[in-house]
XYZ file of C-alpha atoms in Angstrom:
540
model
C -40.974 -14.443 34.079
C -37.965 -14.501 36.417
C -36.890 -11.356 38.234
C -33.714 -11.121 36.113
C -35.659 -11.327 32.874
C -38.240 -8.834 34.115
C -35.541 -6.366 35.152
C -33.792 -6.816 31.803
C -37.037 -6.133 29.906
C -37.702 -2.994 31.956
C -34.135 -1.765 31.402
C -34.429 -2.362 27.638
C -37.666 -0.360 27.528
C -36.064 2.524 29.443
C -33.070 2.679 27.085
C -35.238 2.445 23.964
C -37.396 5.283 25.302
C -34.291 7.480 25.404
C -34.104 7.313 21.596
C -37.833 7.353 20.896
C -38.611 10.382 18.722
C -41.581 11.377 16.608
C -39.357 13.268 14.175
C -39.635 12.174 10.548
C -37.010 12.858 7.909
C -38.170 15.640 5.626
C -41.010 16.955 7.773
C -39.378 20.414 7.953
C -38.416 20.426 4.282
C -39.568 22.842 1.591
C -39.838 21.335 -1.892
C -39.523 24.123 -4.431
C -37.664 24.923 -7.685
C -36.392 21.350 -7.886
C -34.849 21.484 -4.392
C -35.675 19.550 -1.226
C -34.565 22.142 1.330
C -34.416 21.638 5.071
C -35.508 24.867 6.720
C -33.626 26.847 7.844
C -30.309 24.992 7.244
C -30.356 25.153 3.439
C -31.394 28.816 2.998
C -29.152 30.119 5.791
C -26.113 28.167 4.542
C -26.710 29.224 0.934
C -27.208 32.859 1.969
C -23.990 32.989 4.027
C -22.046 31.404 1.173
C -23.529 33.905 -1.286
C -22.574 36.807 1.002
C -19.008 35.493 1.206
C -18.687 35.038 -2.570
C -20.188 38.423 -3.499
C -18.409 40.294 -0.705
C -15.045 38.735 -1.549
C -15.346 39.592 -5.233
C -16.469 43.168 -4.478
C -13.844 43.814 -1.799
C -10.952 41.410 -2.532
C -8.234 43.238 -0.600
C -10.389 43.735 2.494
C -11.501 40.084 2.317
C -7.914 38.892 2.069
C -6.876 40.982 5.069
C -9.899 39.800 7.049
C -9.184 36.134 6.328
C -5.517 36.485 7.297
C -6.339 38.411 10.497
C -8.884 35.770 11.501
C -6.405 32.954 10.833
C -3.633 34.650 12.828
C -5.946 35.315 15.775
C -7.197 31.731 15.867
C -3.685 30.293 15.567
C -2.328 32.454 18.372
C -5.247 32.152 20.809
C -6.468 28.589 20.224
C -3.240 26.791 19.294
C -3.253 24.781 22.526
C -6.857 23.725 21.976
C -6.277 22.401 18.468
C -3.285 20.321 19.589
C -4.994 19.044 22.741
C -8.193 18.176 20.871
C -6.220 16.262 18.227
C -4.490 14.210 20.922
C -7.796 13.505 22.634
C -9.427 12.231 19.436
C -6.597 9.728 18.884
C -6.807 8.383 22.442
C -10.601 8.277 22.262
C -10.614 6.167 19.077
C -7.898 3.806 20.335
C -9.892 3.298 23.540
C -13.044 2.389 21.593
C -11.078 -0.221 19.632
C -10.016 -2.124 22.757
C -13.108 -1.578 24.948
C -16.069 -4.025 24.884
C -18.119 -1.538 22.827
C -15.832 -2.472 19.917
C -18.060 -5.537 19.345
C -21.108 -3.403 18.503
C -22.081 -3.783 14.848
C -23.194 -0.741 12.866
C -26.730 -1.459 11.720
C -27.454 -4.163 14.271
C -26.277 -7.708 14.879
C -27.612 -9.002 11.556
C -26.291 -6.186 9.366
C -23.963 -7.094 6.504
C -21.522 -4.736 4.708
C -22.788 -3.012 1.563
C -19.361 -2.912 -0.118
C -16.335 -5.175 -0.390
C -13.287 -4.426 1.749
C -11.312 -3.073 -1.231
C -14.097 -0.838 -2.568
C -14.826 0.409 0.960
C -11.201 1.243 1.615
C -10.767 2.870 -1.815
C -13.731 5.189 -1.216
C -12.750 6.279 2.289
C -9.113 6.831 1.329
C -9.855 8.735 -1.901
C -12.339 10.985 -0.118
C -10.174 11.356 2.985
C -7.029 13.024 1.698
C -6.315 12.150 -1.909
C -5.550 15.630 -3.266
C -3.600 16.542 -0.151
C -1.262 13.561 -0.460
C -0.526 14.454 -4.071
C 0.103 18.108 -3.202
C 2.156 17.776 -0.018
C 3.930 14.390 -0.238
C 7.093 15.924 -1.734
C 6.680 19.592 -0.837
C 6.202 19.160 2.901
C 9.205 16.980 3.898
C 11.547 18.797 1.498
C 10.253 22.150 2.760
C 11.123 21.172 6.340
C 14.509 19.701 5.429
C 15.584 22.787 3.475
C 14.096 25.152 6.102
C 11.910 26.723 3.387
C 8.774 26.007 5.448
C 10.492 26.472 8.807
C 11.785 23.611 10.906
C 9.853 21.413 13.368
C 11.123 21.686 16.950
C 13.928 23.942 15.640
C 15.884 20.995 14.231
C 18.601 22.435 11.982
C 18.012 21.756 8.285
C 20.240 19.881 5.808
C 21.251 17.273 8.402
C 20.509 13.570 8.898
C 18.461 14.490 11.960
C 16.402 16.956 9.947
C 15.640 14.247 7.337
C 14.186 12.053 10.070
C 12.374 15.029 11.603
C 10.979 16.063 8.208
C 9.518 12.621 7.452
C 8.339 12.132 11.048
C 6.614 15.516 11.139
C 4.977 14.942 7.774
C 3.594 11.627 9.043
C 2.430 13.349 12.224
C 0.343 15.690 10.066
C -1.049 12.875 7.883
C -1.222 9.843 10.190
C -3.296 8.892 13.214
C -4.473 12.374 14.174
C -6.430 13.316 11.030
C -7.947 9.866 10.708
C -9.005 9.920 14.359
C -10.835 13.187 13.655
C -12.578 11.563 10.695
C -13.262 8.438 12.742
C -15.104 10.303 15.500
C -17.529 11.936 13.081
C -17.957 8.871 10.873
C -18.621 6.494 13.758
C -21.044 8.901 15.429
C -23.066 9.350 12.246
C -23.079 5.656 11.360
C -24.052 4.555 14.869
C -26.912 6.995 15.447
C -28.260 6.547 11.929
C -27.934 2.778 11.461
C -28.448 1.635 15.063
C -30.868 4.256 16.372
C -32.753 5.099 13.169
C -32.011 8.821 13.329
C -31.508 10.950 10.175
C -28.036 10.849 8.631
C -27.105 14.389 9.627
C -24.689 15.948 12.116
C -27.391 17.040 14.575
C -28.473 13.415 15.121
C -25.180 12.657 16.861
C -26.225 14.941 19.720
C -29.516 13.222 20.485
C -28.283 11.641 23.774
C -27.332 15.130 25.009
C -30.148 17.292 23.605
C -33.019 14.885 23.017
C -35.751 16.243 20.730
C -34.168 19.711 20.955
C -31.794 18.607 18.174
C -34.728 19.106 15.776
C -34.976 22.755 16.911
C -32.617 25.725 16.732
C -29.613 23.975 18.425
C -29.686 21.369 15.661
C -30.083 24.031 12.983
C -26.943 25.773 14.254
C -24.972 22.507 14.377
C -25.909 21.518 10.822
C -25.289 25.009 9.428
C -21.808 25.106 10.972
C -21.194 21.632 9.531
C -22.192 22.761 6.027
C -19.958 25.848 6.172
C -17.016 23.890 7.610
C -17.399 21.226 4.942
C -17.623 23.582 2.007
C -14.602 25.651 3.076
C -12.574 22.538 3.824
C -13.460 21.202 0.383
C -12.698 24.536 -1.264
C -9.219 24.431 0.274
C -8.537 21.022 -1.241
C -10.058 21.932 -4.591
C -7.983 25.098 -4.699
C -4.796 23.139 -3.970
C -5.711 20.592 -6.617
C -6.357 23.308 -9.208
C -3.008 24.955 -8.452
C -1.125 21.681 -8.767
C -2.919 20.582 -11.937
C -2.247 23.984 -13.540
C 1.428 23.799 -12.573
C 1.611 20.283 -14.011
C 0.095 21.437 -17.301
C 2.601 24.278 -17.403
C 5.419 21.860 -16.621
C 4.447 19.423 -19.388
C 2.824 21.549 -22.082
C 4.027 25.086 -21.255
C 0.458 26.195 -20.589
C 0.269 29.229 -18.319
C -0.243 28.207 -14.692
C -1.892 31.448 -13.588
C -5.307 32.141 -12.125
C -7.064 31.815 -15.477
C -5.806 28.247 -15.977
C -6.644 27.351 -12.379
C -10.221 28.604 -12.798
C -10.543 26.672 -16.082
C -9.352 23.517 -14.282
C -11.888 24.089 -11.492
C -14.651 24.633 -14.054
C -13.809 21.497 -16.012
C -13.442 19.266 -12.994
C -16.611 20.648 -11.411
C -18.489 19.755 -14.598
C -17.212 16.169 -14.407
C -18.027 16.075 -10.678
C -21.601 17.135 -11.452
C -21.988 14.182 -13.830
C -20.541 11.854 -11.204
C -22.687 13.180 -8.357
C -25.827 12.803 -10.483
C -24.938 9.126 -11.022
C -24.683 8.558 -7.231
C -22.319 6.468 -5.112
C -22.330 3.226 -7.121
C -22.320 4.774 -10.577
C -19.990 7.676 -9.814
C -18.014 7.839 -6.590
C -17.324 4.104 -6.272
C -16.182 3.830 -9.889
C -13.878 6.852 -9.660
C -12.500 5.797 -6.265
C -11.523 2.381 -7.612
C -9.898 4.071 -10.630
C -8.054 6.343 -8.200
C -6.587 3.425 -6.305
C -5.339 1.735 -9.487
C -3.671 4.908 -10.778
C -2.210 5.721 -7.354
C -0.799 2.206 -6.965
C 0.817 2.350 -10.416
C 2.464 5.705 -9.696
C 3.546 4.584 -6.217
C 5.081 1.348 -7.534
C 6.940 3.244 -10.245
C 8.406 5.804 -7.814
C 9.544 3.023 -5.451
C 11.252 0.991 -8.170
C 12.593 3.828 -10.338
C 13.913 5.891 -7.446
C 15.912 3.254 -5.610
C 14.514 0.182 -3.935
C 17.220 0.294 -1.274
C 16.622 4.008 -0.777
C 12.902 3.396 -0.354
C 13.385 0.850 2.437
C 15.891 3.156 4.103
C 13.380 6.022 3.971
C 10.604 3.691 5.143
C 12.600 2.933 8.279
C 13.395 6.627 8.702
C 9.713 7.569 8.362
C 8.591 5.050 10.983
C 11.436 5.993 13.323
C 10.756 9.690 12.909
C 7.026 9.275 13.458
C 7.548 7.348 16.700
C 10.306 9.707 17.885
C 8.526 12.988 17.198
C 4.823 12.246 17.744
C 4.900 13.136 21.451
C 7.094 16.290 21.216
C 5.001 17.563 18.308
C 1.791 16.859 20.258
C 2.910 19.004 23.192
C 1.267 22.459 23.198
C 3.254 23.767 26.202
C 6.585 25.586 26.025
C 7.127 25.122 22.303
C 10.159 26.969 20.942
C 8.968 26.562 17.347
C 5.839 28.725 17.625
C 6.028 30.028 14.076
C 6.358 26.560 12.610
C 3.528 24.837 14.395
C 1.190 27.818 14.100
C 1.768 27.950 10.342
C 1.617 24.213 9.709
C 0.303 21.937 12.485
C -2.569 24.243 13.452
C -3.479 24.696 9.783
C -3.528 20.939 9.157
C -5.570 20.241 12.290
C -8.115 22.927 11.353
C -8.219 21.578 7.782
C -8.897 18.018 8.959
C -11.568 19.246 11.366
C -13.274 21.338 8.680
C -13.167 18.292 6.377
C -14.522 15.929 9.024
C -18.277 16.461 8.434
C -17.753 15.652 4.760
C -15.361 12.718 5.120
C -17.110 11.444 8.240
C -20.559 11.384 6.695
C -19.300 9.849 3.474
C -17.462 7.091 5.353
C -20.562 6.521 7.492
C -22.764 6.080 4.408
C -20.582 3.267 3.066
C -19.804 1.511 6.391
C -22.979 -0.275 7.454
C -22.309 -3.816 8.684
C -18.854 -3.203 10.200
C -18.237 -3.571 13.922
C -16.938 -0.550 15.818
C -13.592 -2.334 16.191
C -13.352 -3.188 12.474
C -14.478 0.279 11.521
C -11.988 2.222 13.640
C -9.123 -0.153 12.874
C -9.690 0.333 9.157
C -10.261 4.078 9.385
C -7.372 4.722 11.789
C -4.653 2.145 11.225
C -4.842 1.094 7.553
C -4.674 4.617 6.031
C -1.799 5.479 8.364
C 0.187 2.456 7.169
C -0.516 3.294 3.518
C 0.477 6.922 4.118
C 3.777 5.791 5.653
C 4.560 3.906 2.436
C 3.404 6.818 0.265
C 5.444 9.440 2.133
C 8.507 7.186 2.242
C 8.369 6.813 -1.552
C 7.498 10.324 -2.692
C 8.845 12.371 0.211
C 11.864 10.096 0.558
C 12.789 10.499 -3.101
C 12.412 14.254 -2.816
C 14.621 14.327 0.275
C 17.262 12.164 -1.406
C 17.406 14.583 -4.323
C 17.532 17.636 -2.044
C 20.234 16.104 0.177
C 22.322 15.088 -2.855
C 22.034 18.529 -4.434
C 20.042 17.209 -7.403
C 17.724 19.559 -9.289
C 15.503 22.362 -8.059
C 14.544 20.651 -4.782
C 18.085 21.168 -3.469
C 17.324 24.903 -3.312
C 14.112 24.460 -1.324
C 10.421 24.760 -2.172
C 9.833 28.039 -3.968
C 6.566 26.703 -5.435
C 4.727 23.931 -3.580
C 2.618 23.102 -6.623
C 5.700 22.065 -8.624
C 7.495 19.940 -6.008
C 6.015 16.616 -7.160
C 6.844 17.292 -10.805
C 10.358 18.486 -9.935
C 10.967 15.184 -8.145
C 9.620 13.167 -11.100
C 11.948 15.068 -13.462
C 14.920 13.107 -12.148
C 13.265 9.710 -12.592
C 12.767 7.860 -15.905
C 9.690 8.417 -18.099
C 9.133 11.910 -16.708
C 6.490 12.952 -19.244
C 4.432 9.807 -18.718
C 4.580 9.861 -14.916
C 3.918 13.597 -14.744
C 0.861 13.169 -16.978
C -0.291 10.272 -14.788
C 0.178 12.489 -11.714
C -1.951 15.230 -13.291
C -4.669 12.681 -14.092
C -4.534 11.392 -10.525
C -4.870 14.909 -9.102
C -7.859 15.563 -11.337
C -9.604 12.288 -10.469
C -8.985 12.889 -6.751
C -10.351 16.375 -7.382
C -13.562 14.921 -8.836
C -14.055 12.327 -6.074
C -13.629 14.978 -3.382
C -16.105 17.295 -5.062
C -18.827 14.733 -5.770
C -18.442 13.006 -2.391
C -18.698 16.379 -0.671
C -21.770 17.312 -2.690
C -23.549 14.099 -1.662
C -22.760 14.842 1.976
C -23.873 18.474 1.907
C -27.042 17.367 0.085
C -27.826 15.048 2.969
C -27.274 17.716 5.642
C -29.244 20.421 3.836
C -32.167 18.072 3.137
C -32.525 17.084 6.798
C -30.844 13.684 6.544
C -32.235 12.387 3.256
C -29.833 10.366 1.121
C -31.820 10.870 -2.093
C -31.700 14.623 -2.649
C -32.984 15.899 -6.027
C -30.540 16.209 -8.940
C -30.958 19.996 -8.954
C -29.744 20.169 -5.368
C -26.708 17.990 -6.060
C -25.751 20.195 -8.990
C -26.172 23.340 -6.851
C -23.739 22.221 -4.159
C -21.176 20.784 -6.579
C -21.188 24.142 -8.349
C -20.953 26.078 -5.069
C -17.809 24.175 -4.046
C -16.089 25.069 -7.305
C -17.158 28.703 -7.061
C -15.806 29.117 -3.525
C -12.493 27.493 -4.474
C -12.184 29.891 -7.416
C -13.099 32.870 -5.230
C -10.498 31.977 -2.588
C -7.834 31.687 -5.289
C -8.929 35.011 -6.789
C -8.980 36.811 -3.437
C -5.634 35.366 -2.410
C -3.878 36.474 -5.593
C -0.177 35.735 -5.251
C -0.841 34.526 -1.705
C -3.591 32.095 -2.738
C -2.271 29.291 -0.508
C -2.546 31.546 2.554
C -6.117 32.461 1.602
C -7.029 28.777 1.271
C -5.439 28.052 4.662
C -7.268 30.975 6.261
C -10.630 29.718 5.024
C -10.036 26.250 6.479
C -8.728 27.527 9.828
C -11.615 29.985 10.259
C -14.244 27.263 9.931
C -12.203 24.617 11.763
C -12.397 26.445 15.099
C -16.164 26.337 15.767
C -16.409 22.753 14.598
C -13.702 21.680 17.054
C -16.151 22.354 19.898
C -18.808 20.381 18.024
C -16.435 17.403 17.722
C -15.534 17.412 21.414
C -19.208 17.396 22.396
C -19.800 14.664 19.832
C -17.352 12.391 21.672
C -19.386 12.752 24.865
C -22.621 11.999 23.042
C -21.152 8.988 21.215
C -19.843 7.570 24.491
C -23.330 7.693 25.977
C -24.860 6.137 22.892
C -22.375 3.250 22.785
C -22.797 2.664 26.518
C -26.562 2.386 26.088
C -26.129 0.040 23.117
C -23.771 -2.166 25.111
C -26.364 -2.342 27.884
C -29.052 -3.344 25.376
C -26.897 -6.197 24.101
C -26.238 -7.433 27.645
C -29.916 -7.294 28.624
C -30.934 -9.078 25.421
C -28.490 -11.861 26.293
C -30.304 -12.241 29.612
C -33.645 -12.555 27.791
C -32.248 -15.181 25.415
C -31.007 -17.504 28.173
């Protein structure tokens, strides 16, 4: 054997030793009462959630005040960190796309994708921000334009400049930054699970930094924080979806849109989600995600054509221009004159995306074997951003046109965020049909978020298993619905603020986890790149 080949073989052995662990999935698990529980992650997470639910119902006013105080403290003290971390995640993902590590294939050189491009994209997009796009696509840009939600960078409302700023800021909140956050978690999980054979759980992504200590208490803490962040991020989305669906039912059928209706919606959708999560990814999530994409495309096409084709292309150009113009000023955490605005909105969205990232990241990882790092990040980062630009230009653009022209309720601002979409559809043809379709879309997005989240939490709380018992899936799907209902109940008339507070509170600790994850992923990809290079030497 030549010296080069001998050195390559020795280097390969050294790198492989770095990821050599005796840990077996499920060895710390307790199988009891139909559950497959990883100790202590499952019991600790379930106990903390139970304490929150019982405590909130027993002391609703104190819980509401505590949530709001925590949110305000985090927003005021850690605002700079949220913005800076978001910027870093975008740059980190873009760098991985262009660097040589982009050629690494998830699952190894011979791995092939498990799903078609369209099914893969439908699942990641539906899980990523489906309910949010339905809820905020009209409310957010119109709220900025009419100054109802405050104004980004203190741009005066009801002007041409504020229309561009409104669309640009909305895209800033829903474009590259959130998908970069998802991308970091998803890529880390997919790489360490498919390429290194580690369990599909958050702690595995820290193996290059902690070694076998990830199977001890540091890993328990990481996974527990991930479970809590995920379930509160999901509860925020489910609560928003319930509010919007209830408002839509009130709008169409004059059914009361109060707390009782919202809880009934949560109960019904959670029941459907339980059926879907029992059927698994192929029989449940994949089917519903594909249905989602068809319904969303139909509604999107209708809004584009019925609103004004010329107006859509004008708003499309305005959205792109605004996004490019405002992305850097909005990313700057220093010397901001619009403190109230970006504390209330940008910091909330960043914390929401971060709290959602364990759920979305793990779900995307589970369906992404066989993609290269470059393909993966391009799809996760660029494609959803382009689709969101079209979506916001259609829905948000139509809402802005109506507000600017003094048409309907939107001209007076956003007094009720849950009604904004339906108020925009009122001034387009076939209002009853499109509003009913919108309600159906919200509900199906609701179900896909709930069942996807349940599958993810099942995996974390069973130590990385992807085949958790049915009882366990039902438990977590139910828990998500219960927490969403509790947050709505505790919030009362200020339910949206309570939902935001829950997301922000859990987003903070997981931000530190994400930053450390980037360091660990960098080391892992570097080692994998070295392995590929040394294997090329051996094959010569």
